[in-house]
Amino acid sequence: MSVKQFKPLPAQPAPIMTAGPIAWVRDNLFSSTFNIIATILIIGSLVAVLPGMIDWLFISANWSGTSQSDCVKDGACWVFISAWSQQIFYGSYPTDELWRVNLCLFLLAGVIALSFILPDRLRNKVAVPAFLLLPFIGLLFLDGSMIGLPQVTTNLWGGFSLNVLLAAASIIIAFPFGFLWALGRRSDMPFARSVSVTCIEFFRGTPILALFFMGSVMLPLFFPADVNVDKLLRVWIILVLFMSAYMAEVFRSGFQAIPSGQYEAADSIGLGYWQKTLLIIFPQVIKVSMPNILATFVMVFKNTVFLLVIAVPEMLQVIMSALSNSNWLGGHAIEGYLFVAFIFWACCFSMSLLATSIEKKLDTSHNK
Amino acid sequence: MFSKKTAEQIKFETRPNRVGAKAFYNNPKYRGWIYQSVLFVFLIGFFYSIVSNTLDNMSAQGIKSGFSFLNTSAGFDVLMSLIPFDTTDSYLQIFIIGILNTILVSVIGIIFSTILGFIFGIAYFSRNWLINKIAVIYVEIFRNIPVILQVIFWYTVFNALPIARESLNLGDAVFLNVTGLYFPKLVGESGSGVVYGAIVVAILAIFAIKRWAKKRQELTGEQFPILWTSLGIFFGLPLLALLITGLPFHLDYPALKGFNFKGGISVIPELISLAIALSVYTGAFIAEAVRAGIQSVPQGQTEAARSIGLKESKIMSLIIVPQSMRVITPMLNSEYQSLVKNTTIATAIGYPELFTVFAGSALNQVGQAVEIMFMTLAIYFVINMVISLVMNHFNKRTELSAR
Amino acid sequence: MKIKNIAMTLAAAGLVFSAQASIAGSTLDSVKKKGVVSCGVSTGLAGFSQKDEKGQWSGLDVDVCRSVAAAVLGDASKVQYKPLTAKERFTALQSGEIDILSRNTTWTHTRDTSLGLNFAGVIYYDGAGFMVNKKLGVSSATELNGANACIQAGTSTELAISDYFRENKMEYKAVTFDTSDQTRAGFESGRCDFLVSDQSQLYALRIGLKNPAGAIVLPEVISKEPLGPVVRQNDDEWFNVVKWVVNASIEGEYQGVTSANAAEMKAKGNPGQKRLLGSEGDLGEKLGLPADWAYQVITQVGNYAESFERNVGQGSPLKIARGLNAQWNKGGILYSPAMR
């Protein structure tokens, strides 16, 4: 009698309906009647729209050339963008001096990178002053007259670099103001509090378009008759005040996120008001507010496009000027707008990704 | 007594005796007053110099001042007006038209952005992979592109529609072409008052039934099918009134006369494009808020709701959404406010809202920047204050009911 | 505290910018001191002021600025262009941000009298006209009752068309746009049945259409739109300079002086030409300018005809005929006062 030995059969593959691509499709696309309909509708509309778009955008588009007459095919005329690219990115800034704009952009990127790389101990001590100095160093280089370089007047600044630098310069200067206004709003002094609240609510409650317009037509009336403040500087003032109001609210929510034990602990070791605020509270506020600060920056960055209503040659304004040039009267509006939209989208999207990753990092540190 | 002192004062009083430590200028109370009076003097000086500079400059440049221009005739046409308007009407009329058009597009935008926001915010949690991805793509695309480009985009899309003579036609009643959307208008005849009355009665009845049903549920635990009864009353009562009074309405159909459609209700493409752009843009932010709100409700809530046997559809509406509203409402407040402020981008496509028509055309003809900007800013400020008040009221209610 | 900080920041930032402050004193002196003419132009208007891919400005309006720079500073390139929207233009001039406003601005009674400004002449006689789609079968503006009009916002055209339709007891709906490109797109899509604009712009807008032959310009001209440079009131010295620079270029054409033959004319032209070019008389001195002011204008920028043909006439894509803007002895109304 032979001994029956137990021989396990080789494992069957999982039923086709619970694993693998088919199951994935069934679970994720066709799990209910509603989902089936939704999936079919979505795929159907993608099939209807996408091929035509891709053809217009890439396949039958015109890629090379220097003037409108090079746009012979049916598709998009990207020649328009490439011919105007220097204007679009740098405005009328002299070609020989472009290194100055690039240097400023590079410095900005450098300081941002620095604030991430530096060890915790040095971060606030080095990064904060570096940030605060940045707009003024940028001004010195871009203008040039004070450090012996040929002067480039502000009417020549423009293009996408202006959008970036103006947004950065505004939010950096808005930092201390916003912090002061937020402190004022939390302060025990009734008059200081009401002034802060008024400032914050005024600049948050009025449209930036109207504020820009005010900076352009009303601010000149506010200065004494023989003082003539540069238009870009006026715009900068408006942007700084506008941003300060938003930053104040960001900081306010940051203050609220700090446990009251921190204040009490600081009080208990006898720190004064400014010591307590700057040494204990401020670093923590900055940390918890980081995602919101980035979101605010994205907002102001997008808002710099509105400068076109007062003829500041930022990116979209350059496109609009280009559209009215008599050598380019073919109506390349769609290409121009799409390009601006794409650039802004790419920048804002990457910043929002950054904000999300910071948020996640902060989250874990709180749950420890 | 102790609790009335601030931490600063306690520190001050308990500080070891140093030279000058007890001096009045080191007392936080006095110090506060000193700071504030410096601030006060500074502000007075600041505003005094602004006002005097402005007056000096205006008189030196021969600019007129005052509000008398409001009564003079404007002399230009406005594309869309909710009140009767003629080119000979005054600038005050233009101002009011601007305000009404701003409010109109804001209200439409708020309604649709909320709907879009909630749809895509909830769609984020869908089990359908495609729907989830579309929700993500929607949010990431539309909130990251400047809204002024979006409004230009939608307007360009609208401009691709056929011209008036080749309108898209739906049963000879609804027409869509590049000059706008046209649909029939309901015109009441004698007896229509009864029908309007029936609608009012129906609404009141629904409120009463809701109250009664809630009371009954609290007392007996029995539920009453409120939704179906309400729908029945809302449509049934006016229908009954309609039949009794013998249909006292007729439809005023739009028809092509001369260059354009006449009659019926027409909606201009500028309004539609602006409303779409604002709704889609703000909707993306609201979707983010809704997503954050839903994620803020602990998973345990869903599990607890399941364990007591609530249906899946009820879990969302009774458990998750009410709790997430505590997170969502403050964000909605600021999104609505920014929507109202963003209506100013209408200037890019020429929808005649306040900023375009009053701070634009009117200012350009009159030239009195200070007065006109002051009036314009004040209106936006007031609208945003109203939104803030309403939302704060709503916020308080959601906060209270959570306890 | 915060205000103090604002003030300090402003002061710090102001240091950098303050170099170009101060409008006190006469504009001519300050322009000579700065070495550059600040000129307010349009953000982009085909043929009148437009920027090219290199950032160089050109156009009929721009040539006024260049002429003034050539006359005052001897170098037509010493111009600082400040693009302005229609709404900002007068404030910018009033506040001293610019020295000349040359931004296709219509000379009207109200603007001349109530804004503290002076118009220094006319460089282009324009008038509002209509463009319609050929398919509509309209041949006169009187058939446009009930139609939609595409208009650029904030222009004097906005008022002119309202007057015209009221006068003829017709109705219209105004669809207003911010820029001329948007106006053209609105017309092309059929959003409006006709487009109203200055005649000079109608041609530019028409060649921008996908099918220029499908649109016709109606014969009616419904308003007078004389365009010219503007300066601040109460500065007669500068007012004279701009006024006579404009006249010099018109007179240059009348006298037959071009950028090509100016040097020759200066040496051995007739007395009128010599007086204009500064080899005889003291016209420059009376304006507070160098003797060869008009010579510089004509050699560097050209006379009116050259400037016209280059920017809006046969030498440009716009191909506008001289029409009203021809010399008075050639069927137009261009007339410079006597140069003596």
PDB file of C-alpha atoms in Angstrom, chain A residues 111-248:
ATOM      1  CA  VAL A 111      18.188  82.604  -1.236  1.00  0.00           C
ATOM      2  CA  ILE A 112      15.133  80.378  -1.489  1.00  0.00           C
ATOM      3  CA  ALA A 113      17.348  77.309  -1.822  1.00  0.00           C
ATOM      4  CA  LEU A 114      19.490  78.563   1.062  1.00  0.00           C
ATOM      5  CA  SER A 115      16.498  78.757   3.371  1.00  0.00           C
ATOM      6  CA  PHE A 116      15.819  75.081   2.712  1.00  0.00           C
ATOM      7  CA  ILE A 117      19.400  73.804   2.906  1.00  0.00           C
ATOM      8  CA  LEU A 118      20.672  75.650   5.970  1.00  0.00           C
ATOM      9  CA  PRO A 119      20.647  73.810   9.289  1.00  0.00           C
ATOM     10  CA  ASP A 120      17.804  74.767  11.613  1.00  0.00           C
ATOM     11  CA  ARG A 121      20.084  76.725  13.910  1.00  0.00           C
ATOM     12  CA  LEU A 122      21.165  79.193  11.207  1.00  0.00           C
ATOM     13  CA  ARG A 123      18.045  79.244   9.081  1.00  0.00           C
ATOM     14  CA  ASN A 124      16.215  82.194  10.618  1.00  0.00           C
ATOM     15  CA  LYS A 125      19.396  84.105  11.393  1.00  0.00           C
ATOM     16  CA  VAL A 126      20.744  83.979   7.841  1.00  0.00           C
ATOM     17  CA  ALA A 127      17.740  83.465   5.575  1.00  0.00           C
ATOM     18  CA  VAL A 128      15.547  86.211   7.024  1.00  0.00           C
ATOM     19  CA  PRO A 129      18.077  89.058   6.625  1.00  0.00           C
ATOM     20  CA  ALA A 130      19.063  87.683   3.210  1.00  0.00           C
ATOM     21  CA  PHE A 131      15.454  87.792   2.093  1.00  0.00           C
ATOM     22  CA  LEU A 132      14.934  91.299   3.436  1.00  0.00           C
ATOM     23  CA  LEU A 133      18.050  92.617   1.719  1.00  0.00           C
ATOM     24  CA  LEU A 134      17.247  90.950  -1.576  1.00  0.00           C
ATOM     25  CA  PRO A 135      14.780  93.516  -2.994  1.00  0.00           C
ATOM     26  CA  PHE A 136      17.227  96.348  -2.354  1.00  0.00           C
ATOM     27  CA  ILE A 137      20.185  94.499  -3.865  1.00  0.00           C
ATOM     28  CA  GLY A 138      17.947  93.700  -6.824  1.00  0.00           C
ATOM     29  CA  LEU A 139      16.982  97.351  -7.160  1.00  0.00           C
ATOM     30  CA  LEU A 140      20.632  98.431  -7.105  1.00  0.00           C
ATOM     31  CA  PHE A 141      21.532  96.014  -9.871  1.00  0.00           C
ATOM     32  CA  LEU A 142      18.474  96.498 -12.043  1.00  0.00           C
ATOM     33  CA  ASP A 143      18.664 100.279 -11.894  1.00  0.00           C
ATOM     34  CA  GLY A 144      22.444 100.295 -11.898  1.00  0.00           C
ATOM     35  CA  SER A 145      23.048 104.028 -11.551  1.00  0.00           C
ATOM     36  CA  MET A 146      24.130 103.797  -7.910  1.00  0.00           C
ATOM     37  CA  ILE A 147      26.751 101.102  -8.359  1.00  0.00           C
ATOM     38  CA  GLY A 148      28.412 102.503 -11.435  1.00  0.00           C
ATOM     39  CA  LEU A 149      26.610 100.475 -14.045  1.00  0.00           C
ATOM     40  CA  PRO A 150      24.770 102.185 -16.908  1.00  0.00           C
ATOM     41  CA  GLN A 151      21.351 103.206 -15.668  1.00  0.00           C
ATOM     42  CA  VAL A 152      18.374 101.241 -16.967  1.00  0.00           C
ATOM     43  CA  THR A 153      15.246 103.241 -16.240  1.00  0.00           C
ATOM     44  CA  THR A 154      12.164 101.451 -14.996  1.00  0.00           C
ATOM     45  CA  ASN A 155      10.166 102.031 -18.171  1.00  0.00           C
ATOM     46  CA  LEU A 156      12.436  99.478 -19.849  1.00  0.00           C
ATOM     47  CA  TRP A 157      11.854  96.749 -17.262  1.00  0.00           C
ATOM     48  CA  GLY A 158       9.242  94.256 -18.230  1.00  0.00           C
ATOM     49  CA  GLY A 159       8.221  90.822 -19.315  1.00  0.00           C
ATOM     50  CA  PHE A 160       7.966  87.693 -17.259  1.00  0.00           C
ATOM     51  CA  SER A 161      11.019  88.578 -15.165  1.00  0.00           C
ATOM     52  CA  LEU A 162       9.141  91.661 -13.992  1.00  0.00           C
ATOM     53  CA  ASN A 163       6.201  89.492 -12.898  1.00  0.00           C
ATOM     54  CA  VAL A 164       8.533  87.274 -10.883  1.00  0.00           C
ATOM     55  CA  LEU A 165      10.724  89.968  -9.370  1.00  0.00           C
ATOM     56  CA  LEU A 166       7.869  92.312  -8.537  1.00  0.00           C
ATOM     57  CA  ALA A 167       5.899  89.549  -6.854  1.00  0.00           C
ATOM     58  CA  ALA A 168       8.959  88.448  -4.878  1.00  0.00           C
ATOM     59  CA  ALA A 169       9.944  91.978  -3.895  1.00  0.00           C
ATOM     60  CA  SER A 170       6.393  92.688  -2.755  1.00  0.00           C
ATOM     61  CA  ILE A 171       5.941  89.649  -0.611  1.00  0.00           C
ATOM     62  CA  ILE A 172       9.355  90.067   1.011  1.00  0.00           C
ATOM     63  CA  ILE A 173       8.694  93.656   2.040  1.00  0.00           C
ATOM     64  CA  ALA A 174       5.152  92.714   3.002  1.00  0.00           C
ATOM     65  CA  PHE A 175       6.605  90.218   5.468  1.00  0.00           C
ATOM     66  CA  PRO A 176       7.580  92.675   8.230  1.00  0.00           C
ATOM     67  CA  PHE A 177       4.528  94.847   7.603  1.00  0.00           C
ATOM     68  CA  GLY A 178       2.200  91.888   7.686  1.00  0.00           C
ATOM     69  CA  PHE A 179       3.837  90.724  10.883  1.00  0.00           C
ATOM     70  CA  LEU A 180       3.432  94.147  12.489  1.00  0.00           C
ATOM     71  CA  TRP A 181      -0.182  94.427  11.386  1.00  0.00           C
ATOM     72  CA  ALA A 182      -0.900  90.944  12.728  1.00  0.00           C
ATOM     73  CA  LEU A 183       0.735  91.892  16.050  1.00  0.00           C
ATOM     74  CA  GLY A 184      -1.280  95.107  16.031  1.00  0.00           C
ATOM     75  CA  ARG A 185      -4.459  93.156  15.503  1.00  0.00           C
ATOM     76  CA  ARG A 186      -3.675  90.962  18.516  1.00  0.00           C
ATOM     77  CA  SER A 187      -2.414  93.831  20.625  1.00  0.00           C
ATOM     78  CA  ASP A 188      -4.004  95.105  23.853  1.00  0.00           C
ATOM     79  CA  MET A 189      -3.746  98.699  22.648  1.00  0.00           C
ATOM     80  CA  PRO A 190      -7.192  99.637  21.349  1.00  0.00           C
ATOM     81  CA  PHE A 191      -6.102 102.375  18.960  1.00  0.00           C
ATOM     82  CA  ALA A 192      -3.252 100.386  17.447  1.00  0.00           C
ATOM     83  CA  ARG A 193      -5.620  97.453  17.074  1.00  0.00           C
ATOM     84  CA  SER A 194      -8.285  99.414  15.253  1.00  0.00           C
ATOM     85  CA  VAL A 195      -5.709 100.969  12.926  1.00  0.00           C
ATOM     86  CA  SER A 196      -4.378  97.526  12.065  1.00  0.00           C
ATOM     87  CA  VAL A 197      -7.862  96.107  11.527  1.00  0.00           C
ATOM     88  CA  THR A 198      -8.791  99.021   9.264  1.00  0.00           C
ATOM     89  CA  CYS A 199      -5.641  98.616   7.187  1.00  0.00           C
ATOM     90  CA  ILE A 200      -6.104  94.868   6.840  1.00  0.00           C
ATOM     91  CA  GLU A 201      -9.797  95.028   6.012  1.00  0.00           C
ATOM     92  CA  PHE A 202      -9.369  97.895   3.569  1.00  0.00           C
ATOM     93  CA  PHE A 203      -6.685  96.200   1.507  1.00  0.00           C
ATOM     94  CA  ARG A 204      -8.394  92.824   1.644  1.00  0.00           C
ATOM     95  CA  GLY A 205     -11.816  94.199   0.829  1.00  0.00           C
ATOM     96  CA  THR A 206     -10.979  96.122  -2.330  1.00  0.00           C
ATOM     97  CA  PRO A 207     -10.137  94.644  -5.730  1.00  0.00           C
ATOM     98  CA  ILE A 208      -6.454  94.664  -6.650  1.00  0.00           C
ATOM     99  CA  LEU A 209      -7.379  95.986 -10.075  1.00  0.00           C
ATOM    100  CA  ALA A 210      -8.925  99.062  -8.475  1.00  0.00           C
ATOM    101  CA  LEU A 211      -5.914  99.432  -6.176  1.00  0.00           C
ATOM    102  CA  PHE A 212      -3.492  99.312  -9.109  1.00  0.00           C
ATOM    103  CA  PHE A 213      -5.578 101.854 -10.863  1.00  0.00           C
ATOM    104  CA  MET A 214      -5.482 104.024  -7.766  1.00  0.00           C
ATOM    105  CA  GLY A 215      -1.708 103.688  -7.686  1.00  0.00           C
ATOM    106  CA  SER A 216      -1.587 104.841 -11.254  1.00  0.00           C
ATOM    107  CA  VAL A 217      -3.988 107.790 -11.301  1.00  0.00           C
ATOM    108  CA  MET A 218      -4.503 108.814  -7.660  1.00  0.00           C
ATOM    109  CA  LEU A 219      -1.193 108.332  -5.875  1.00  0.00           C
ATOM    110  CA  PRO A 220       0.508 111.083  -7.939  1.00  0.00           C
ATOM    111  CA  LEU A 221      -2.002 113.490  -6.424  1.00  0.00           C
ATOM    112  CA  PHE A 222      -1.053 112.427  -2.895  1.00  0.00           C
ATOM    113  CA  PHE A 223       2.578 113.466  -3.213  1.00  0.00           C
ATOM    114  CA  PRO A 224       3.742 117.086  -3.061  1.00  0.00           C
ATOM    115  CA  ALA A 225       3.578 118.828  -6.434  1.00  0.00           C
ATOM    116  CA  ASP A 226       7.316 118.769  -7.161  1.00  0.00           C
ATOM    117  CA  VAL A 227       7.847 115.124  -6.214  1.00  0.00           C
ATOM    118  CA  ASN A 228       7.341 112.635  -8.973  1.00  0.00           C
ATOM    119  CA  VAL A 229       7.399 109.031  -7.841  1.00  0.00           C
ATOM    120  CA  ASP A 230       8.197 106.413 -10.435  1.00  0.00           C
ATOM    121  CA  LYS A 231       5.202 104.426 -11.659  1.00  0.00           C
ATOM    122  CA  LEU A 232       6.759 101.064 -10.873  1.00  0.00           C
ATOM    123  CA  LEU A 233       7.567 102.245  -7.373  1.00  0.00           C
ATOM    124  CA  ARG A 234       3.963 103.332  -6.872  1.00  0.00           C
ATOM    125  CA  VAL A 235       2.793  99.936  -8.056  1.00  0.00           C
ATOM    126  CA  TRP A 236       5.244  98.334  -5.690  1.00  0.00           C
ATOM    127  CA  ILE A 237       3.892 100.352  -2.750  1.00  0.00           C
ATOM    128  CA  ILE A 238       0.364  99.243  -3.642  1.00  0.00           C
ATOM    129  CA  LEU A 239       1.407  95.619  -3.962  1.00  0.00           C
ATOM    130  CA  VAL A 240       3.287  95.714  -0.654  1.00  0.00           C
ATOM    131  CA  LEU A 241       0.301  97.160   1.196  1.00  0.00           C
ATOM    132  CA  PHE A 242      -2.041  94.687  -0.486  1.00  0.00           C
ATOM    133  CA  MET A 243       0.210  91.758   0.364  1.00  0.00           C
ATOM    134  CA  SER A 244       0.735  92.985   3.927  1.00  0.00           C
ATOM    135  CA  ALA A 245      -2.977  92.680   4.562  1.00  0.00           C
ATOM    136  CA  TYR A 246      -2.998  89.103   3.299  1.00  0.00           C
ATOM    137  CA  MET A 247       0.196  88.204   5.125  1.00  0.00           C
ATOM    138  CA  ALA A 248      -1.237  89.693   8.318  1.00  0.00           C
TER     139      ALA A 248
END
